[in-house]
mmCIF file of C-alpha atoms and ligand atoms in Angstrom:
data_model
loop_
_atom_site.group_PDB
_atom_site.id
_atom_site.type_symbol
_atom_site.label_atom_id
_atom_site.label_comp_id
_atom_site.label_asym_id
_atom_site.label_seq_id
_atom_site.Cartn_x
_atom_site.Cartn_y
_atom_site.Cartn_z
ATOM 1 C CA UNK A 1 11.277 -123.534 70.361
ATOM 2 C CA UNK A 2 8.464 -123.032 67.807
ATOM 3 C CA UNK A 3 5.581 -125.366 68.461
ATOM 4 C CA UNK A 4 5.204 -128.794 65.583
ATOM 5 C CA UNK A 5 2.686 -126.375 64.454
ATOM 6 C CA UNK A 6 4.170 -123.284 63.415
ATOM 7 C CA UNK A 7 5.761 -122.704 60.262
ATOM 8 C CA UNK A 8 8.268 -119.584 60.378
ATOM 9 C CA UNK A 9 12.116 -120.008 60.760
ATOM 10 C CA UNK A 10 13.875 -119.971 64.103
ATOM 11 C CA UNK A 11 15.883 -117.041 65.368
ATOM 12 C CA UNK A 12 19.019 -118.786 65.121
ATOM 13 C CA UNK A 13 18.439 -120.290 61.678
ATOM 14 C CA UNK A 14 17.834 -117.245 59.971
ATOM 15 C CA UNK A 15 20.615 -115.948 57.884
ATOM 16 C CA UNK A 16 22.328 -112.552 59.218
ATOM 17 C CA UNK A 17 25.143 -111.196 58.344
ATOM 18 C CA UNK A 18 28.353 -109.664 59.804
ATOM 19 C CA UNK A 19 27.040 -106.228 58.971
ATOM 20 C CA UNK A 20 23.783 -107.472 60.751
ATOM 21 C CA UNK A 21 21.958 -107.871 57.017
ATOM 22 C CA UNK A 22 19.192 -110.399 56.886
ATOM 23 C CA UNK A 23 19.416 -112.609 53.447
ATOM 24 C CA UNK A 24 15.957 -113.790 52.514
ATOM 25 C CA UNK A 25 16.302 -113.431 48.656
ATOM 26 C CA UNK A 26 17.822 -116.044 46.679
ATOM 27 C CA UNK A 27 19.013 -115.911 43.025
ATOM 28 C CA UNK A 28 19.133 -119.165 41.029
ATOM 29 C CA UNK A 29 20.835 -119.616 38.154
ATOM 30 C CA UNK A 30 19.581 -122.131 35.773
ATOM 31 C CA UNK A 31 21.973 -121.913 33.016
ATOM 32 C CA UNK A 32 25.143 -119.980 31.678
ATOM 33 C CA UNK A 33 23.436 -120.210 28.042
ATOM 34 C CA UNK A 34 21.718 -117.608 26.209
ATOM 35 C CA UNK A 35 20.159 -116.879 22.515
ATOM 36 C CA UNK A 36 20.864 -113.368 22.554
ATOM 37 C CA UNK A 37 24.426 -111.454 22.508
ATOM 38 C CA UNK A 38 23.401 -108.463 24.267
ATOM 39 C CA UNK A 39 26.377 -106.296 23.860
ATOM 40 C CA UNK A 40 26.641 -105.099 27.474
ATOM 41 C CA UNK A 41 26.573 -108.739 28.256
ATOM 42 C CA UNK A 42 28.084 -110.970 26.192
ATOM 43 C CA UNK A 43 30.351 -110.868 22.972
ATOM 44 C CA UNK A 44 28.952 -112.810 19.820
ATOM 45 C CA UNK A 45 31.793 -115.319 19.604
ATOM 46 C CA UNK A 46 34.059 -116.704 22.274
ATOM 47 C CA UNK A 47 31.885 -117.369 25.511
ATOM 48 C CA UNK A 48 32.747 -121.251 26.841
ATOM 49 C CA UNK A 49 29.469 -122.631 28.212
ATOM 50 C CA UNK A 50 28.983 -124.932 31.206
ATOM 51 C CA UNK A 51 28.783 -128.376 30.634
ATOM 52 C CA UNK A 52 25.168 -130.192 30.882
ATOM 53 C CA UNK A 53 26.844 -132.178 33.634
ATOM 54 C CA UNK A 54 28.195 -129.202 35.747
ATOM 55 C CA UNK A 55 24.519 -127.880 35.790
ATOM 56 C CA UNK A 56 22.873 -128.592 38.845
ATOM 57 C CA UNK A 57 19.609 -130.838 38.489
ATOM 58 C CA UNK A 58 16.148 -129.256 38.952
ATOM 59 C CA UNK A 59 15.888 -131.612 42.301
ATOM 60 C CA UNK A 60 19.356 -130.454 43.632
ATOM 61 C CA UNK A 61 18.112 -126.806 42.974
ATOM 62 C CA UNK A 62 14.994 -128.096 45.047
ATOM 63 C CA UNK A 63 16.772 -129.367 48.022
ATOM 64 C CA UNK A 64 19.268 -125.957 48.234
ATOM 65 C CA UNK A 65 16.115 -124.337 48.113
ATOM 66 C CA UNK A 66 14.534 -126.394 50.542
ATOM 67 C CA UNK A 67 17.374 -125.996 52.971
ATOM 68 C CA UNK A 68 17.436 -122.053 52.158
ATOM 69 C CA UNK A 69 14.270 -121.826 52.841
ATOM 70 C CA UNK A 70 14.864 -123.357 56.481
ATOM 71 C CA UNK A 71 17.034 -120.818 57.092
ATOM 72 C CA UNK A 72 14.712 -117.414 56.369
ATOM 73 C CA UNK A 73 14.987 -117.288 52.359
ATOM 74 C CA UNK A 74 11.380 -116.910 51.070
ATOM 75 C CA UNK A 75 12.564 -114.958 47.737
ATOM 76 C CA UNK A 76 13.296 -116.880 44.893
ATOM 77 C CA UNK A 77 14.004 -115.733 41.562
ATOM 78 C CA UNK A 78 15.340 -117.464 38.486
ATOM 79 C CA UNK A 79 17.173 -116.476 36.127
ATOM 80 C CA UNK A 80 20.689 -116.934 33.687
ATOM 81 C CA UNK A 81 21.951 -116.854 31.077
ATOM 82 C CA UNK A 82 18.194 -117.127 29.516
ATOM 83 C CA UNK A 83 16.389 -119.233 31.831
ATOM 84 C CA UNK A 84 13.941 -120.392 29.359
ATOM 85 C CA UNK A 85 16.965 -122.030 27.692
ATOM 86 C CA UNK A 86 16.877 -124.908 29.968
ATOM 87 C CA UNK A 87 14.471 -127.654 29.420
ATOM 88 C CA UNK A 88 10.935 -127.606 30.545
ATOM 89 C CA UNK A 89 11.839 -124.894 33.369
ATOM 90 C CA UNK A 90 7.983 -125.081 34.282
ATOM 91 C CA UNK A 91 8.951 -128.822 36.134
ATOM 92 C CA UNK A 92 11.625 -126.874 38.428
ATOM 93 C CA UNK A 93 8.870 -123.804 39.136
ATOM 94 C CA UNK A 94 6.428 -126.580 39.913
ATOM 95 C CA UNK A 95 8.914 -128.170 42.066
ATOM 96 C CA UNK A 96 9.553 -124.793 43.885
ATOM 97 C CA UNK A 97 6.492 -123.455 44.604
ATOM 98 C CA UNK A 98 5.395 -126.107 46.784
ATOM 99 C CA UNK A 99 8.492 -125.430 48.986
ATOM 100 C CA UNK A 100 6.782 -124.131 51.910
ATOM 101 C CA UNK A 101 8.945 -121.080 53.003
ATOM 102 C CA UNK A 102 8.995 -119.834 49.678
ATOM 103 C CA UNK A 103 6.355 -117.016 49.290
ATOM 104 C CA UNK A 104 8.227 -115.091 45.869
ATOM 105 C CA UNK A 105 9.341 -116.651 43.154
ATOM 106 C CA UNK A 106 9.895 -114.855 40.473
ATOM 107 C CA UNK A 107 11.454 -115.412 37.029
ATOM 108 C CA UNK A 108 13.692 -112.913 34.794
ATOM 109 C CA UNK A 109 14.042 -113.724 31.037
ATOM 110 C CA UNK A 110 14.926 -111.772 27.680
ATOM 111 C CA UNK A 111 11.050 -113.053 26.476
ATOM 112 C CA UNK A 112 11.796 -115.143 23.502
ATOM 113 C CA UNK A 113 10.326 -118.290 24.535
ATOM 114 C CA UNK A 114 7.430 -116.330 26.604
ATOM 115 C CA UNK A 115 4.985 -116.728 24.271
ATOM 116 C CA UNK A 116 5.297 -120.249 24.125
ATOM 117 C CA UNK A 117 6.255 -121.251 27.707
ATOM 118 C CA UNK A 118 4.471 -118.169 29.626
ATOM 119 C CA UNK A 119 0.959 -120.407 30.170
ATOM 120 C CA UNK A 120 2.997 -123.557 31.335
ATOM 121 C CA UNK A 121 5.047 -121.518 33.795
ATOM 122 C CA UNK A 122 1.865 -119.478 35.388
ATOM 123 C CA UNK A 123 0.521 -123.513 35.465
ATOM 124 C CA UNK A 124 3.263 -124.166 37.271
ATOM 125 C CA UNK A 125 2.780 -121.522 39.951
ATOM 126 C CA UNK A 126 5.067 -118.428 38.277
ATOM 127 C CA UNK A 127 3.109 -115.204 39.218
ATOM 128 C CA UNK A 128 6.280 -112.531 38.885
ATOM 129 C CA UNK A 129 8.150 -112.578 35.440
ATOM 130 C CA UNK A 130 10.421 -109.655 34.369
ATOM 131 C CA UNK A 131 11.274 -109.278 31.140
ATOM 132 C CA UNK A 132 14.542 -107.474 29.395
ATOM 133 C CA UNK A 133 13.958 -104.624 26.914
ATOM 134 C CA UNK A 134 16.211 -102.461 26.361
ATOM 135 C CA UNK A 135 14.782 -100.650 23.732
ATOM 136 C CA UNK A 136 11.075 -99.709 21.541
ATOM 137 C CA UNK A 137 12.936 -99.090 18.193
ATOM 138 C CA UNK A 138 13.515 -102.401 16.253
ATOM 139 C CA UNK A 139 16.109 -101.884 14.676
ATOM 140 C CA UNK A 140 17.965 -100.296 18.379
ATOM 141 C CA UNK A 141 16.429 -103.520 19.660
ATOM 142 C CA UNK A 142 18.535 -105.521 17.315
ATOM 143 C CA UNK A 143 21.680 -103.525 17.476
ATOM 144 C CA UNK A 144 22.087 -103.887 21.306
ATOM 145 C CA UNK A 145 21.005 -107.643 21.716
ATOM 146 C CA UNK A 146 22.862 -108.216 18.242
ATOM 147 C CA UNK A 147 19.601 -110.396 17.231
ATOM 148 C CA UNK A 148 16.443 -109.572 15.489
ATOM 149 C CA UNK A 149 13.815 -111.023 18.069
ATOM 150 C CA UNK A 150 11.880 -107.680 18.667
ATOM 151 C CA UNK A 151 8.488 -108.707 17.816
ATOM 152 C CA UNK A 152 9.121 -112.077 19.476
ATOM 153 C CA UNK A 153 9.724 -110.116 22.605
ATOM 154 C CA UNK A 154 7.057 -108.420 22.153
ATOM 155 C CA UNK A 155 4.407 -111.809 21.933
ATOM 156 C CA UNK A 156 6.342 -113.056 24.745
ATOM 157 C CA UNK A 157 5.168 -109.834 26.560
ATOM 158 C CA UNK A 158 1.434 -110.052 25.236
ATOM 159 C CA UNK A 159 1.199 -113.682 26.320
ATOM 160 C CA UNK A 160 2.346 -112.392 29.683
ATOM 161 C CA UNK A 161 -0.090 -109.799 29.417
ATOM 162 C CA UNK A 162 -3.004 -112.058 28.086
ATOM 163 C CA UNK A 163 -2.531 -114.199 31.299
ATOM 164 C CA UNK A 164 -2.990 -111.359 33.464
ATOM 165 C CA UNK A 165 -0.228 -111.394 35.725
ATOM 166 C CA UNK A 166 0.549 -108.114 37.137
ATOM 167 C CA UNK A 167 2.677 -105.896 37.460
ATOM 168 C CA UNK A 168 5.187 -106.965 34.338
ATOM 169 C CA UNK A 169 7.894 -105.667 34.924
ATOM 170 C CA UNK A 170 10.145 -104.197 32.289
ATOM 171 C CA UNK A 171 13.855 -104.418 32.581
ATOM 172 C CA UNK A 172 15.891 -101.596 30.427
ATOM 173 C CA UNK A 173 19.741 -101.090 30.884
ATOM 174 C CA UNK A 174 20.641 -97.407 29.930
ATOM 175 C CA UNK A 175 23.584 -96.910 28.051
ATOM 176 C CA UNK A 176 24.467 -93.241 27.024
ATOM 177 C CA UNK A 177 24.311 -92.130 23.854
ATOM 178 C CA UNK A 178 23.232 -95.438 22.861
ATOM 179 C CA UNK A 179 19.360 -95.706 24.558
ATOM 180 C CA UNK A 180 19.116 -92.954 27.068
ATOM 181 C CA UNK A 181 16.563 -91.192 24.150
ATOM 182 C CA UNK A 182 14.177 -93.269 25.142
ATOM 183 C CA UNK A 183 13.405 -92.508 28.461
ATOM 184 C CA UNK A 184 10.705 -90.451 27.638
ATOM 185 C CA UNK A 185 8.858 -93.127 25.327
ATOM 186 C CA UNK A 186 9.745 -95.942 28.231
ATOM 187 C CA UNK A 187 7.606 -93.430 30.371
ATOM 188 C CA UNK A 188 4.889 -93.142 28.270
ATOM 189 C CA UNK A 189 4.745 -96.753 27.736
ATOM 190 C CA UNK A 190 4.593 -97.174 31.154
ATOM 191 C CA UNK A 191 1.480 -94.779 31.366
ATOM 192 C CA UNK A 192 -0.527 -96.840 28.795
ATOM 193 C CA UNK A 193 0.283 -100.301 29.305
ATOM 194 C CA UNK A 194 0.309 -102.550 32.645
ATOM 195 C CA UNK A 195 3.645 -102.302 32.791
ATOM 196 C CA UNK A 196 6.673 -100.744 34.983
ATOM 197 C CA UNK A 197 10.022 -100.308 33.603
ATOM 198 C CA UNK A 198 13.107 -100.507 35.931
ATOM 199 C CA UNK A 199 15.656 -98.357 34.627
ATOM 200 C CA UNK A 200 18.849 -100.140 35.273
ATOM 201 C CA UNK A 201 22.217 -99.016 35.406
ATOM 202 C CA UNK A 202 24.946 -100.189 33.172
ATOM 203 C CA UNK A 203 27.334 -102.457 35.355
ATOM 204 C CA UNK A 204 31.281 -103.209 34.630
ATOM 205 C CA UNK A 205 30.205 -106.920 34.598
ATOM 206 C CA UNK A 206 29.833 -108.232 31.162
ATOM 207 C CA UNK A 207 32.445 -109.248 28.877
ATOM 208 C CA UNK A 208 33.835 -106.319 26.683
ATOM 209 C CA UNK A 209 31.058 -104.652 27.319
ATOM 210 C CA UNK A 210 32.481 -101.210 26.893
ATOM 211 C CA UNK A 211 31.532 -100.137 30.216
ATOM 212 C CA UNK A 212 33.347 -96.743 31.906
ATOM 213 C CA UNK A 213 31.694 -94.312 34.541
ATOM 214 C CA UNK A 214 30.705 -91.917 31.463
ATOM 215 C CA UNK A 215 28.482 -94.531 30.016
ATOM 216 C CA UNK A 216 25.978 -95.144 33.062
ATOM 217 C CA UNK A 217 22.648 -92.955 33.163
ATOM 218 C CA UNK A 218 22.263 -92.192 37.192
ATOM 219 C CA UNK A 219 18.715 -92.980 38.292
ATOM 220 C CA UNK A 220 18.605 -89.324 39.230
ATOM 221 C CA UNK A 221 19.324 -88.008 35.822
ATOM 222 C CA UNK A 222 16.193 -90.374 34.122
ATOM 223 C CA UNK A 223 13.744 -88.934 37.092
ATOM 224 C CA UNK A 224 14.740 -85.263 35.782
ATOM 225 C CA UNK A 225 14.523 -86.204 32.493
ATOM 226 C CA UNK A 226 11.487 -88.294 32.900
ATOM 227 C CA UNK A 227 9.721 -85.088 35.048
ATOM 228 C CA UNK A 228 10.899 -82.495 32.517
ATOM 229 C CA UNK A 229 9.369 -84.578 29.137
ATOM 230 C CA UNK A 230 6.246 -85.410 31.074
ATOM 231 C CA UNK A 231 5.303 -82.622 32.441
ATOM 232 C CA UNK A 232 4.557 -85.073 35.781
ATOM 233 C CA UNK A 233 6.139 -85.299 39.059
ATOM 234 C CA UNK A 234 7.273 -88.374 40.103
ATOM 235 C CA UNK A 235 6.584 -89.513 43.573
ATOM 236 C CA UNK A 236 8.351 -92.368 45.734
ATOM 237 C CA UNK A 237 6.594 -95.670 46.345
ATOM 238 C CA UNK A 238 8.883 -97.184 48.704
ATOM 239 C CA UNK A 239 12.473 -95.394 49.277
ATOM 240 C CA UNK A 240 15.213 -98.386 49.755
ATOM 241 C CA UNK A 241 13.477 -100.966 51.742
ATOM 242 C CA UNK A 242 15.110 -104.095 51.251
ATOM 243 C CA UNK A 243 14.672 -104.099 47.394
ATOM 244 C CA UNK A 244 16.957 -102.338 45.596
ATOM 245 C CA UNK A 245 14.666 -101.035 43.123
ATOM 246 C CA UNK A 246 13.538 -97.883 44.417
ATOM 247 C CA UNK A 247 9.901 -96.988 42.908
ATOM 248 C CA UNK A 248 8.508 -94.087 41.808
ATOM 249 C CA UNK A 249 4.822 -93.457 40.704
ATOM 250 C CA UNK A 250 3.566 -90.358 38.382
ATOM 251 C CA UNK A 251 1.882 -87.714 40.597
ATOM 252 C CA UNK A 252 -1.609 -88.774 38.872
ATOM 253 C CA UNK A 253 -1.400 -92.138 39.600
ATOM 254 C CA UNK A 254 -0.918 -93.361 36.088
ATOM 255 C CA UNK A 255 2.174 -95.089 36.146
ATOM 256 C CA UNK A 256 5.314 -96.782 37.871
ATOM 257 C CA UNK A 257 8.972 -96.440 36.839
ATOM 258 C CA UNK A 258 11.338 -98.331 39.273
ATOM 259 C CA UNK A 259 15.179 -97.464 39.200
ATOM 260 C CA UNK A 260 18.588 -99.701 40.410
ATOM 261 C CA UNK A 261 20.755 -97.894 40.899
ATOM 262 C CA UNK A 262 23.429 -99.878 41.752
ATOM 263 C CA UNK A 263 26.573 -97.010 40.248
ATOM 264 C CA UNK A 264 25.434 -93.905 41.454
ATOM 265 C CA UNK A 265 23.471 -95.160 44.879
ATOM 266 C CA UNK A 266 24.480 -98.375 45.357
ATOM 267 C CA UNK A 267 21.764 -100.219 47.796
ATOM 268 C CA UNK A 268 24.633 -102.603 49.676
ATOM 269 C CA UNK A 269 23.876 -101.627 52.937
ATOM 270 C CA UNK A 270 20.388 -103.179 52.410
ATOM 271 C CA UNK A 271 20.940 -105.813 50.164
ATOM 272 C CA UNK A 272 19.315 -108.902 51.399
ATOM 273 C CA UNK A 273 20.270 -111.232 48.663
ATOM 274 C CA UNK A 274 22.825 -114.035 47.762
ATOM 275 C CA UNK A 275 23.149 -115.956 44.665
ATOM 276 C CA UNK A 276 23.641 -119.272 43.468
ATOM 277 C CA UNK A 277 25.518 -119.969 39.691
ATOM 278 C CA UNK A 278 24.149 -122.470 37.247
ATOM 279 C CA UNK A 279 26.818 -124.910 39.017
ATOM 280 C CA UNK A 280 26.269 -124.957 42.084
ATOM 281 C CA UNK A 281 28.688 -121.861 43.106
ATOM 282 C CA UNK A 282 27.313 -119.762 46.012
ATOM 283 C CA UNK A 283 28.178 -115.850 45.593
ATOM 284 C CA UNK A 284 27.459 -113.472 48.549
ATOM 285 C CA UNK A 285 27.743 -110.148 45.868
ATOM 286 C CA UNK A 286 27.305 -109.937 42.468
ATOM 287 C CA UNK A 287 30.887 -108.726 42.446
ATOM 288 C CA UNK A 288 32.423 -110.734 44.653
ATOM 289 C CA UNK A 289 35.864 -112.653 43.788
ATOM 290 C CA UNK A 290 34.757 -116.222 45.645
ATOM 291 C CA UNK A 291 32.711 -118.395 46.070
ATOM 292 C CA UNK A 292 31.419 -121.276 47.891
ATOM 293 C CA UNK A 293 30.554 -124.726 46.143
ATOM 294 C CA UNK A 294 27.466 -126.154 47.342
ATOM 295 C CA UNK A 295 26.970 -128.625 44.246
ATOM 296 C CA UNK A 296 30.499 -130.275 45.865
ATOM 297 C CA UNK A 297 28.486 -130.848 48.988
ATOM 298 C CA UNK A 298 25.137 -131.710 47.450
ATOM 299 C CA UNK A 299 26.864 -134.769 45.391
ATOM 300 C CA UNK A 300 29.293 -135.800 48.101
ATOM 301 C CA UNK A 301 26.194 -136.708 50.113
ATOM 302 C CA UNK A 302 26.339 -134.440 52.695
ATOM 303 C CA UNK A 303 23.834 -133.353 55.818
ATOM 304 C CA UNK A 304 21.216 -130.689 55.459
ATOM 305 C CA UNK A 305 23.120 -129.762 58.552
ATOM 306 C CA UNK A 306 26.747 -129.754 57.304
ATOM 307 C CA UNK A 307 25.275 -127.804 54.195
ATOM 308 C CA UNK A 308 23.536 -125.043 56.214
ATOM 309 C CA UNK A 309 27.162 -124.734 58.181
ATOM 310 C CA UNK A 310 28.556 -124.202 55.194
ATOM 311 C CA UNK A 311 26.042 -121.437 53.844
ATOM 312 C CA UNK A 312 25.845 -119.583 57.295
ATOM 313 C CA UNK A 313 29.919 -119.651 57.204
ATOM 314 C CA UNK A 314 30.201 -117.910 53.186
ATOM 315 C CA UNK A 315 27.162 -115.238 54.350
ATOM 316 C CA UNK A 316 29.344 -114.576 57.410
ATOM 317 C CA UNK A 317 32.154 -113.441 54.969
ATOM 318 C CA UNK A 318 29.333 -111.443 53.043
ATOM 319 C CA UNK A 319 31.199 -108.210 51.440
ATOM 320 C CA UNK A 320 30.312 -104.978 52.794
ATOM 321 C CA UNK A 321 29.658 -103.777 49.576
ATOM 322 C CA UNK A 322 30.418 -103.335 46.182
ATOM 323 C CA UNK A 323 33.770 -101.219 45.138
ATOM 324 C CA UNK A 324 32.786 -99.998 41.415
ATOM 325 C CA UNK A 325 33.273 -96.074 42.011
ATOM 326 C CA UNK A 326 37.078 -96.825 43.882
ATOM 327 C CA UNK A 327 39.759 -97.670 42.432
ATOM 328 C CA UNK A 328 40.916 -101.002 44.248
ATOM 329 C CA UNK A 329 37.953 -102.100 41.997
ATOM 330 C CA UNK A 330 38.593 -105.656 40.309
ATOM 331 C CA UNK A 331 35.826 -107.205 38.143
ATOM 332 C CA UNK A 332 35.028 -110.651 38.944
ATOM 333 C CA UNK A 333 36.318 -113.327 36.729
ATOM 334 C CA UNK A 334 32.615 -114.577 35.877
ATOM 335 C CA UNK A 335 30.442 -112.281 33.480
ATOM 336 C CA UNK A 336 26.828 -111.744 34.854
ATOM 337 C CA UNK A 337 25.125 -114.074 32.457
ATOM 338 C CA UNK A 338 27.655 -117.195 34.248
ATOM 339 C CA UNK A 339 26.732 -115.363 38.086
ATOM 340 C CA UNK A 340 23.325 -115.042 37.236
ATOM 341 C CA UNK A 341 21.845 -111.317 37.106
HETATM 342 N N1 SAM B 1 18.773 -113.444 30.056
HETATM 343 C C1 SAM B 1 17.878 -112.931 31.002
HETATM 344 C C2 SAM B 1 17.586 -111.474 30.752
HETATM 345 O O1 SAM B 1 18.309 -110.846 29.985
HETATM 346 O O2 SAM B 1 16.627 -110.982 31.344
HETATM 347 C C3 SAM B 1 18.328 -113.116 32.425
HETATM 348 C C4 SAM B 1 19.792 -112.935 32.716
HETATM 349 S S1 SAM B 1 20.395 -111.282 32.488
HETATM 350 C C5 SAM B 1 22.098 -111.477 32.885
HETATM 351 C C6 SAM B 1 19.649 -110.473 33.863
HETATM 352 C C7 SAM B 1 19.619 -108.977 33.815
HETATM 353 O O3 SAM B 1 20.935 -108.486 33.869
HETATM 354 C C8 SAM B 1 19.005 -108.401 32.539
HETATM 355 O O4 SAM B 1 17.945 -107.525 32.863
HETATM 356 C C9 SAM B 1 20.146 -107.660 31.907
HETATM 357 O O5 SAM B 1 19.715 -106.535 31.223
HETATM 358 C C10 SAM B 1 21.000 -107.325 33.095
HETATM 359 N N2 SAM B 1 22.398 -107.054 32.749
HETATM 360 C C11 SAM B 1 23.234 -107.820 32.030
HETATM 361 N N3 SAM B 1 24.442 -107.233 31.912
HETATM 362 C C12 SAM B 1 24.357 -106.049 32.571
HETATM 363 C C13 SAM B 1 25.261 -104.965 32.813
HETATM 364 N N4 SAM B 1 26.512 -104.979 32.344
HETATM 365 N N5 SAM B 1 24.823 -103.921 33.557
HETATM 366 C C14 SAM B 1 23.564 -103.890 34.035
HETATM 367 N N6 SAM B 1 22.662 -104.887 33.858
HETATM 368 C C15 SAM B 1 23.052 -105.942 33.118
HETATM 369 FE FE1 SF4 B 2 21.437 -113.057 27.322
HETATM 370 FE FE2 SF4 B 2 20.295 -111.745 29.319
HETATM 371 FE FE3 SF4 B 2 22.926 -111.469 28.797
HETATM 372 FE FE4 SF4 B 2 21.177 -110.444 27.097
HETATM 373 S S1 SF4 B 2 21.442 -109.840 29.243
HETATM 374 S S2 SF4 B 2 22.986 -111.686 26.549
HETATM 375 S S3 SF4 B 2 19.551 -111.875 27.198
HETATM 376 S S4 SF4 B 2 21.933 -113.291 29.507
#
């Protein structure tokens, strides 16, 4: 039994798996929304959004976080739709980072409303904030988001900047033929600015968003490419720990690129996270096909105790992994902007 006065989790409260994975990382939702129509995403007309109603509040997001937290979660990151969508997000970060387990928590956004909200949320207690980009041409900018909010991107970076959090990390999803031709000028950006880009890999998860095996960039492709148009080796930084962003630093010390790689190497045997939707829906994978509704138990009044049954039964169930590369693979019915990416 740990003593009134430590503060640390319990061996039998922490969250393992079947497969004997620890789940410390937690993925919140805030809202299905969003102001851009990224194509890989999202189509431009058609999406049905959530209700205010079916949201859940910032203080039931607390108390799932609270009880998460009991249970070994110290990860936190935030996210949508655009998170910066929902009202005055910087109450719920506030709210959050006095949770006592929680030692990350971390925010991912497409920028727009950075340069306006970025000195409320660092207020607030925000220290980690990725940003989307997929693109450093304008007008490539505008053709894969299907909006023209480049430069505001960009001041929503600069504020981030200007406040001195670091590392910011950059978020680019490579689509062949479409971006991959900037992989060099993503590296060089990289080398000049306090930022790391995380080359992403295009997942079969948005809706009609063209996706097929021929489309996705593998991680190990962009290192070659990235080595060859350099001239710079590119050394590991931490080789599949829990995160599944592996990281790689140039040889010279100038520079991080981080890779997921979640097509060609997919990282399920270490993944240590879970997600909750914007309403309340618990998801053990990104792809899985159910979930478990904790916003049912939250507003029928139930137990901190009956709740944390309830989680430690869905991560039991956790999938193994994901299924993209076979052929029994079926795409959930919820795109990643309604999961939460
Ligand atoms: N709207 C915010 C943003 O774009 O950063 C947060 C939500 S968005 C769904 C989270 C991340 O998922 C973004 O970095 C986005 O690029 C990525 N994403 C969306 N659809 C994807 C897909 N089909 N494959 C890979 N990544 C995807
Ligand atoms: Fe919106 Fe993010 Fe999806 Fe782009 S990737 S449409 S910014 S939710």
């Amino acid at each position: 039994m740990p003593s009134q006065f430590e503060i640390g989790n319990t061996q039998s409260e922490m969250l393992v798996d079947s497969f004997g994975r620890v789940i410390n990382n937690l993925r919140i939702s805030v809202t299905d929304r969003c102001n851009f129509r990224c194509r890989y995403c999202m189509p431009e007309e058609g999406m049905v959004w959530l209700e205010k109603s079916e949201l859940l509040t910032y203080e039931e997001i607390a108390r799932l976080v609270h009880i998460f937290g009991e249970m070994g979660v110290s990860k936190i990151r935030l996210t949508g739709g655009e998170p910066l969508m929902r009202k005055e997000l910087h109450l719920l970060v506030e709210k959050l980072a006095r949770i006592p387990h929680i030692h990350d928590l971390a925010l991912t956004t497409n920028g727009y409303f950075l340069a306006e909200q970025a000195l409320l949320l660092y207020k607030a207690g925000l220290r980690r904030i990725n940003v989307s980009m997929d693109s450093l041409d304008a007008a490539k900018f505008n053709l894969m988001t299907r909006r023209n909010y480049y430069n505001k991107v960009w001041a929503g970076l600069e504020a981030v900047e200007n406040l001195g959090i670091r590392p910011i990390k950059i978020n680019a999803v490579l689509i062949r033929g479409v971006n991959d031709d900037e992989i060099i000028n993503f590296a060089h950006l990289v080398r000049t600015k306090p930022f790391i880009v995380r080359f992403i890999e295009f997942m079969p998860i948005g809706m009609n968003d063209g996706w097929g095996p021929d489309k996705v960039v593998p991680s190990k492709e962009i290192i070659e490419r990235i080595e060859k148009g350099t001239g710079k080796k590119l050394v590991p930084v931490e080789y599949h720990g829990s995160q599944p962003a592996d990281r790689f630093a140039f040889e010279d010390g100038i520079g991080e690129v981080g890779f997921i790689s979640s097509v060609s190497e997919p990282f399920c045997n270490h993944c240590n996270r879970v997600r909750i939707t914007s309403d309340g829906k618990l998801r053990t994978c990104l792809f899985s096909l159910q979930e478990t509704d904790l916003r049912a138990l939250v507003r029928g009044n139930a137990a901190d105790g009956e709740i944390k049954s309830v989680i430690r039964g869905a991560i039991a169930k956790k999938e193994k992994g994901h299924l993209i590369n076979r052929p029994e693979f079926v795409r959930p019915s919820r795109t990643m902007s309604q999961i939460g990416g």
